[in-house]
CSV table of C-alpha atoms in Angstrom, one decimal:
chain,number,residue,atom,x,y,z
A,438,MET,CA,115.8,112.8,69.2
A,439,ILE,CA,117.7,111.3,66.3
A,440,ASN,CA,114.8,111.6,63.9
A,441,VAL,CA,115.1,115.3,63.9
A,442,LEU,CA,118.7,115.6,63.7
A,443,SER,CA,120.2,117.0,60.6
A,444,ARG,CA,122.5,114.6,58.4
A,445,PRO,CA,125.8,116.3,59.7
A,446,LEU,CA,124.8,115.6,63.2
A,447,VAL,CA,124.0,111.8,62.7
A,448,ALA,CA,127.8,110.9,63.1
A,449,ALA,CA,127.8,112.6,66.5
A,450,ALA,CA,124.7,110.8,67.5
A,451,CYS,CA,126.2,107.3,66.5
A,452,SER,CA,129.3,108.3,68.5
A,453,LEU,CA,127.2,109.0,71.6
A,454,LEU,CA,125.4,105.7,71.4
A,455,VAL,CA,128.9,103.7,71.2
A,456,LEU,CA,129.9,105.6,74.4
A,457,LEU,CA,126.5,104.6,76.0
A,458,ALA,CA,127.2,101.1,74.9
A,459,ALA,CA,130.3,101.0,77.2
A,460,THR,CA,128.1,102.1,80.2
A,461,PRO,CA,127.3,99.0,82.3
A,462,ALA,CA,123.5,98.4,82.4
A,463,LEU,CA,121.5,98.6,85.6
A,464,GLY,CA,120.1,95.4,87.0
A,465,GLN,CA,122.4,93.2,84.8
A,466,ARG,CA,121.0,89.9,83.9
A,467,PHE,CA,123.3,86.9,83.7
A,468,MET,CA,122.9,83.6,81.9
A,469,PRO,CA,123.9,80.5,83.8
A,470,THR,CA,127.2,79.0,82.8
A,471,GLU,CA,125.7,75.7,81.9
A,472,ILE,CA,123.6,77.2,79.2
A,473,VAL,CA,126.4,79.7,77.8
A,474,GLU,CA,129.0,76.7,77.5
A,475,ALA,CA,126.4,74.0,76.3
A,476,ASP,CA,127.4,72.4,73.0
A,477,LYS,CA,123.8,71.5,72.6
A,478,ILE,CA,120.8,73.6,73.8
A,479,THR,CA,118.0,71.7,75.4
A,480,GLU,CA,114.4,72.6,75.2
A,481,ASP,CA,114.5,73.7,78.8
A,482,MET,CA,117.5,75.9,78.3
A,483,ASN,CA,115.9,77.5,75.2
A,484,ASP,CA,112.8,78.3,77.4
A,485,ARG,CA,115.2,80.0,80.0
A,486,ILE,CA,116.8,82.0,77.2
A,487,VAL,CA,113.4,83.1,75.7
A,488,ALA,CA,112.3,84.0,79.4
A,489,MET,CA,115.3,86.5,79.5
A,490,VAL,CA,114.8,87.8,76.1
A,491,ASP,CA,111.2,88.6,76.1
A,492,PRO,CA,111.0,91.4,78.6
A,493,LEU,CA,114.0,93.2,77.0
A,494,ILE,CA,112.4,93.1,73.6
A,495,PHE,CA,109.3,94.5,75.1
A,496,ASP,CA,111.2,97.3,76.7
A,497,LEU,CA,113.0,98.1,73.3
A,498,THR,CA,109.7,98.2,71.3
A,499,ARG,CA,107.1,99.6,73.9
A,500,ASP,CA,105.0,102.5,72.6
A,501,GLU,CA,106.8,105.8,72.7
A,502,PRO,CA,109.9,104.1,74.2
A,503,LYS,CA,112.4,106.5,76.2
A,504,PRO,CA,115.9,106.7,75.1
A,505,GLN,CA,117.1,105.5,78.5
A,506,ASP,CA,114.7,102.3,78.4
A,507,ILE,CA,116.1,101.6,74.8
A,508,THR,CA,119.7,101.9,75.8
A,509,GLU,CA,119.1,99.7,78.9
A,510,ALA,CA,117.2,97.1,76.8
A,511,ARG,CA,120.0,97.0,74.1
A,512,GLU,CA,122.8,96.7,76.7
A,513,GLN,CA,121.0,93.9,78.6
A,514,LEU,CA,120.6,92.0,75.3
A,515,LEU,CA,124.1,92.6,74.2
A,516,SER,CA,125.3,91.4,77.5
A,517,LEU,CA,124.2,88.1,76.8
A,518,PHE,CA,126.3,87.9,74.0
A,519,ARG,CA,129.3,88.9,75.8
A,520,ALA,CA,129.1,86.0,78.2
A,521,ASN,CA,132.5,84.3,79.1
A,522,GLN,CA,133.3,81.5,76.5
A,523,PRO,CA,129.9,81.2,74.7
A,524,SER,CA,129.5,78.2,72.6
A,525,ALA,CA,128.4,78.3,69.0
A,526,ALA,CA,125.2,76.4,70.0
A,527,TYR,CA,124.4,79.0,72.6
A,528,LEU,CA,125.0,82.1,70.4
A,529,GLU,CA,122.7,80.4,67.7
A,530,ALA,CA,119.9,79.7,70.2
A,531,LEU,CA,120.2,83.2,71.7
A,532,SER,CA,120.2,84.9,68.3
A,533,THR,CA,117.2,82.8,67.1
A,534,SER,CA,115.1,83.8,70.1
A,535,ILE,CA,115.9,87.5,69.6
A,536,SER,CA,115.4,87.1,65.7
A,537,SER,CA,111.8,85.9,66.1
A,538,ARG,CA,110.9,88.8,68.2
A,539,ILE,CA,113.0,91.9,67.2
A,540,SER,CA,111.0,92.7,63.8
A,541,ALA,CA,109.0,95.3,65.7
A,542,ALA,CA,112.0,97.0,66.6
A,543,VAL,CA,113.4,96.8,62.9
A,544,ASP,CA,110.2,98.1,61.6
A,545,HIS,CA,109.6,100.7,64.4
A,546,GLU,CA,108.6,104.3,63.5
A,547,SER,CA,111.3,105.7,65.7
A,548,PRO,CA,114.8,105.8,64.0
A,549,LEU,CA,116.5,105.4,67.5
A,550,VAL,CA,114.7,102.1,68.0
A,551,ARG,CA,115.5,100.9,64.4
A,552,MET,CA,119.2,101.9,65.0
A,553,ASN,CA,119.5,100.1,68.4
A,554,ALA,CA,118.0,97.0,66.6
A,555,MET,CA,120.8,97.1,64.0
A,556,ILE,CA,123.3,97.3,66.8
A,557,ILE,CA,121.9,94.1,68.5
A,558,LEU,CA,121.8,92.4,65.2
A,559,ALA,CA,125.5,93.0,64.8
A,560,SER,CA,126.1,90.4,67.5
A,561,MET,CA,123.5,87.9,66.2
A,562,VAL,CA,124.5,84.9,64.2
A,563,ASP,CA,121.3,83.1,63.1
A,564,ASP,CA,120.4,82.9,59.4
A,565,ALA,CA,116.9,84.4,59.9
A,566,SER,CA,118.3,87.6,61.2
A,567,LYS,CA,120.3,88.3,58.0
A,568,THR,CA,117.0,89.4,56.3
A,569,LEU,CA,116.5,91.8,59.2
A,570,ILE,CA,119.9,93.4,58.6
A,571,ASP,CA,119.0,93.6,54.9
A,572,LYS,CA,115.9,96.0,55.9
A,573,GLY,CA,118.3,98.3,57.6
A,574,LEU,CA,120.4,98.6,54.5
A,575,THR,CA,117.6,100.3,52.8
A,576,ASP,CA,116.6,102.5,55.8
A,577,LYS,CA,116.1,106.2,55.0
A,578,ASN,CA,117.9,107.2,58.1
A,579,ASP,CA,121.8,107.4,57.8
A,580,ALA,CA,122.5,106.1,61.3
A,581,VAL,CA,120.3,103.1,61.0
A,582,GLN,CA,121.9,102.3,57.6
A,583,HIS,CA,125.5,102.7,59.1
A,584,TRP,CA,124.7,100.2,61.8
A,585,ALA,CA,123.0,97.9,59.3
A,586,VAL,CA,126.3,97.8,57.3
A,587,THR,CA,128.3,97.2,60.4
A,588,ALA,CA,126.0,94.2,61.3
A,589,LEU,CA,126.4,92.9,57.7
A,590,GLY,CA,130.2,93.1,57.8
A,591,LYS,CA,130.1,91.3,61.4
A,592,ARG,CA,127.9,88.5,60.2
A,593,ALA,CA,130.5,87.9,57.2
A,594,GLN,CA,133.2,87.8,60.0
A,595,TRP,CA,131.3,85.3,62.0
A,596,TRP,CA,130.9,83.0,58.9
A,597,LYS,CA,134.7,83.4,58.3
A,598,ALA,CA,135.1,82.2,61.8
A,599,ARG,CA,132.9,79.3,61.4
A,600,ILE,CA,135.0,78.2,58.4
A,601,ALA,CA,138.1,78.3,60.3
A,602,ALA,CA,136.4,76.1,62.8
A,603,ASN,CA,135.6,73.5,60.3
A,604,ASP,CA,131.9,74.5,60.3
A,605,GLY,CA,131.9,76.6,57.1
A,606,ARG,CA,129.6,74.7,54.7
A,607,GLY,CA,128.1,77.1,52.4
A,608,LYS,CA,129.4,80.0,54.2
A,609,GLN,CA,132.0,81.3,51.7
A,610,ALA,CA,129.3,81.9,49.3
A,611,LYS,CA,127.5,83.9,52.0
A,612,ILE,CA,130.6,85.9,52.6
A,613,ASP,CA,131.0,86.7,48.9
A,614,ALA,CA,127.4,87.8,48.6
A,615,VAL,CA,127.8,90.1,51.6
A,616,ILE,CA,130.9,91.6,49.9
A,617,ALA,CA,128.9,92.3,46.8
A,618,GLN,CA,126.0,93.9,48.8
A,619,ILE,CA,128.5,96.3,50.4
A,620,LYS,CA,130.1,97.2,47.1
A,621,LYS,CA,126.7,97.6,45.3
A,622,LEU,CA,125.5,100.0,48.2
A,623,ILE,CA,128.6,102.1,48.1
A,624,GLU,CA,128.9,102.4,44.4
A,625,GLN,CA,125.3,103.3,43.8
A,626,LYS,CA,124.8,106.5,41.5
A,627,GLU,CA,124.0,108.6,44.5
A,628,PRO,CA,126.5,107.3,47.1
A,629,PRO,CA,125.2,107.0,50.7
A,630,HIS,CA,126.2,109.3,53.5
A,631,PRO,CA,130.0,109.1,54.5
A,632,ILE,CA,129.2,107.5,57.7
A,633,VAL,CA,127.5,104.5,55.7
A,634,VAL,CA,130.6,104.5,53.4
A,635,ARG,CA,132.8,104.4,56.2
A,636,ALA,CA,131.0,101.4,57.8
A,637,GLY,CA,131.1,99.5,54.4
A,638,LEU,CA,135.0,100.1,53.9
A,639,ASP,CA,135.6,99.2,57.5
A,640,ALA,CA,133.7,95.9,57.0
A,641,LEU,CA,135.6,95.0,54.0
A,642,VAL,CA,139.0,95.6,55.8
A,643,LYS,CA,137.8,93.2,58.6
A,644,ILE,CA,136.4,90.6,56.3
A,645,ASN,CA,139.7,90.4,54.8
A,646,THR,CA,139.4,87.9,52.0
A,647,PRO,CA,140.9,88.1,48.4
A,648,LEU,CA,137.4,89.2,47.2
A,649,SER,CA,137.0,91.8,49.9
A,650,ARG,CA,140.3,93.3,49.2
A,651,GLU,CA,139.5,93.6,45.6
A,652,ALA,CA,136.3,95.3,46.4
A,653,LEU,CA,137.9,97.8,48.7
A,654,ILE,CA,140.6,98.7,46.3
A,655,GLU,CA,138.1,99.2,43.5
A,656,ILE,CA,135.8,101.3,45.6
A,657,LEU,CA,138.8,103.5,46.9
A,658,ASN,CA,139.8,104.2,43.2
A,659,GLN,CA,136.3,104.7,41.9
A,660,ARG,CA,135.8,107.4,44.7
A,661,VAL,CA,138.6,109.5,43.5
A,662,PRO,CA,136.7,111.1,40.6
A,663,LEU,CA,133.8,112.0,43.3
A,664,HIS,CA,136.3,113.9,45.3
A,665,GLU,CA,137.7,115.6,42.1
A,666,ALA,CA,134.2,116.7,41.3
A,667,ASN,CA,133.5,117.9,44.8
A,668,PRO,CA,136.6,119.1,46.6
A,669,ASN,CA,134.7,119.3,50.0
A,670,LEU,CA,133.3,115.8,50.0
A,671,SER,CA,134.6,114.4,53.3
A,672,TYR,CA,137.6,112.1,53.3
A,673,ALA,CA,136.6,110.5,56.6
A,674,PRO,CA,135.4,107.2,55.0
A,675,GLU,CA,138.7,106.7,53.3
A,676,ARG,CA,140.8,107.9,56.1
A,677,SER,CA,139.1,105.4,58.5
A,678,VAL,CA,140.6,102.4,56.5
A,679,LEU,CA,144.0,103.7,55.1
A,680,GLU,CA,146.0,102.9,58.5
A,681,SER,CA,144.4,99.6,59.2
A,682,PHE,CA,144.6,98.3,55.6
A,683,THR,CA,148.2,99.4,55.3
A,684,ASN,CA,148.9,97.4,58.5
A,685,VAL,CA,147.2,94.4,57.1
A,686,LEU,CA,149.3,94.5,54.1
A,687,VAL,CA,152.7,95.2,55.5
A,688,SER,CA,152.3,92.3,58.0
A,689,GLU,CA,152.1,89.7,55.3
A,690,VAL,CA,154.8,87.3,54.1
A,691,PRO,CA,154.8,87.1,51.1
A,692,PRO,CA,153.5,90.3,50.3
A,693,ASP,CA,150.1,90.5,48.5
A,694,LEU,CA,151.6,92.4,45.4
A,695,ARG,CA,148.4,92.6,43.5
A,696,SER,CA,146.5,94.3,46.3
A,697,ILE,CA,149.6,96.5,47.1
A,698,LYS,CA,149.7,97.8,43.2
A,699,GLY,CA,146.0,98.7,43.3
A,700,TYR,CA,146.1,100.2,46.8
A,701,ASN,CA,149.2,102.3,45.7
A,702,ARG,CA,147.2,103.6,42.6
A,703,ALA,CA,144.4,104.7,44.8
A,704,MET,CA,146.7,106.5,47.4
A,705,PHE,CA,148.8,108.2,44.6
A,706,ARG,CA,145.7,109.4,43.1
A,707,TYR,CA,144.2,110.8,46.3
A,708,ALA,CA,147.6,112.4,47.2
A,709,ALA,CA,147.9,114.0,43.8
A,710,LEU,CA,144.2,115.2,43.9
A,711,ILE,CA,144.6,116.9,47.4
A,712,ILE,CA,147.8,118.6,46.5
A,713,GLU,CA,146.0,120.0,43.3
A,714,HIS,CA,143.0,121.1,45.3
A,715,SER,CA,145.1,122.6,48.0
A,716,LYS,CA,147.3,124.5,45.7
A,717,ALA,CA,144.2,126.0,44.0
A,718,ASN,CA,142.5,126.8,47.4
A,719,ARG,CA,139.5,124.6,46.4
A,720,ILE,CA,139.0,123.1,49.9
A,721,ASP,CA,137.1,124.9,52.3
A,722,GLN,CA,138.8,125.8,55.7
A,723,ASP,CA,136.5,123.3,57.6
A,724,GLN,CA,137.7,120.4,55.3
A,725,GLU,CA,141.3,121.2,55.1
A,726,LYS,CA,142.5,119.3,58.2
A,727,GLY,CA,140.8,116.1,57.1
A,728,ALA,CA,142.2,116.4,53.5
A,729,GLN,CA,145.6,117.1,54.8
A,730,THR,CA,145.5,114.1,57.2
A,731,MET,CA,144.3,111.9,54.1
A,732,LEU,CA,147.3,113.3,52.1
A,733,PHE,CA,149.8,112.3,54.9
A,734,LEU,CA,148.3,109.0,55.2
A,735,CYS,CA,148.5,108.3,51.5
A,736,LEU,CA,152.2,109.3,51.4
A,737,GLN,CA,152.9,107.3,54.6
A,738,GLY,CA,151.0,104.3,53.1
A,739,MET,CA,152.5,104.3,49.9
A,740,ALA,CA,156.0,104.3,51.7
A,741,ASN,CA,155.0,101.4,53.9
A,742,VAL,CA,153.4,99.0,51.5
A,743,SER,CA,156.1,99.6,48.9
A,744,ALA,CA,158.9,98.8,51.4
A,745,ALA,CA,156.8,95.6,52.2
A,746,ALA,CA,156.8,94.9,48.4
A,747,LYS,CA,160.5,95.4,48.3
A,748,ALA,CA,160.3,98.1,45.8
A,749,PRO,CA,163.6,99.8,44.9
A,750,ASN,CA,164.3,103.5,45.6
A,751,SER,CA,161.2,103.8,47.9
A,752,PRO,CA,160.2,106.2,49.3
A,753,PRO,CA,161.4,109.4,47.6
A,754,ALA,CA,164.5,110.9,49.3
A,755,THR,CA,162.2,113.9,50.3
A,756,HIS,CA,159.6,111.7,52.1
A,757,ASN,CA,160.7,112.7,55.5
A,758,ASP,CA,160.0,116.4,54.6
A,759,ALA,CA,156.4,115.8,53.5
A,760,LYS,CA,154.7,116.2,56.9
A,761,GLY,CA,156.4,119.6,57.4
A,762,TRP,CA,155.5,120.6,53.9
A,763,ILE,CA,151.9,119.8,54.4
A,764,VAL,CA,151.7,121.7,57.6
A,765,ASN,CA,153.4,124.7,55.9
A,766,GLY,CA,151.3,124.5,52.7
A,767,ARG,CA,154.4,123.9,50.4
A,768,TRP,CA,152.2,122.5,47.8
A,769,ASP,CA,154.8,123.0,44.9
A,770,ASP,CA,157.3,120.9,46.7
A,771,LEU,CA,154.7,118.3,47.5
A,772,GLU,CA,153.7,118.2,43.7
A,773,VAL,CA,157.4,117.5,42.9
A,774,GLN,CA,157.7,114.8,45.4
A,775,ILE,CA,154.5,113.1,43.8
A,776,ASN,CA,155.0,113.7,40.1
A,777,GLU,CA,158.8,113.1,40.0
A,778,GLY,CA,159.3,110.8,43.0
A,779,TRP,CA,156.3,108.6,43.6
A,780,ARG,CA,155.3,108.5,39.8
A,781,ALA,CA,158.8,107.0,38.9
A,782,ILE,CA,158.4,104.5,41.8
A,783,LEU,CA,155.0,103.3,40.9
A,784,SER,CA,155.7,103.2,37.2
A,785,ALA,CA,158.6,100.9,37.6
A,786,PRO,CA,158.5,97.2,38.8
A,787,PRO,CA,157.2,95.6,40.9
A,788,PHE,CA,154.3,97.8,40.2
A,789,SER,CA,154.4,99.0,36.6
A,790,LEU,CA,151.4,101.2,36.8
A,791,LYS,CA,150.7,103.0,33.5
A,792,PRO,CA,150.3,106.8,33.3
A,793,SER,CA,146.7,106.4,32.6
A,794,GLU,CA,146.2,104.3,35.8
A,795,LEU,CA,147.9,106.9,37.8
A,796,ALA,CA,145.8,109.8,36.3
A,797,ILE,CA,143.3,111.5,38.8
A,798,LYS,CA,140.4,111.0,36.5
A,799,PRO,CA,141.2,108.4,33.9
A,800,ALA,CA,139.0,108.6,30.7
A,801,ALA,CA,137.6,105.2,31.4
A,802,GLU,CA,136.2,106.4,34.7
């Protein structure tokens, strides 16, 4: 059971549940098309939605629920959101019916039930359920908190989609508030577990507004000193977003130079730090592969976003050798590439980063 799992095993439990989520539920229930596609949900339609939701909520929250029953109930509920071409009105009505009944799962003594409640909340769209997500953000169980952050990010994405559909009254303020929540959670004095940080960073990438980009870049830079102080702190949260955020930035015309500048700063500092730690043998063997992957992603990311920004003389001439140097532990060569190659590129226009900004641990931080 997940409530007796140690913290390092929580991520494995989350992965297992993601795999289970891909398994078709037995005795699948289907909502009639006329309800799913309705522009307005009538009282009769709402009654039919409630009739389908009630027994599934009961299965989710019954006394001493079995993992199989929890998984089945979760999948049945999620399948109702996955109906073909659901209308906004249907999704709202479905979410509202679940929201008024799922509190028992959110407050359940079993972390497994609470976690599955957060997975369900990630698909919901009604305003009332936002307070239930907020409960998960303060849960003492890392897996529950991870899925609560994921649900929070998806809610912001839903609001953004409604803005695009010209139904965005007041929703931008809600999105900005979500970004602030994620940032506050990650930046607290005692940072949450890496699986929670990862969910937060992923959410900021997917929300993809100017404010979320600013928050993401600020968090990435603020976490460099944490890794400097603890060479064996997992880079998994940062690795999870580097490739996706790089792809976002390189696909834009014109390029977002402000974001690229701050992002390059973070990647340079991570790369310099990992090289420094590796050269001094400060990284434990079980963390080496992750750190080296992070190093390569930083070097490749700097090359890609700098090219998108049309920076001159980028990347360094030795860039193509970096992967082999990492594999063979040629840290002196990599140190030269960073300190002589990339430092010069990032200090020049269009980035013009100052030496203090490129320091691993600036005095201000």
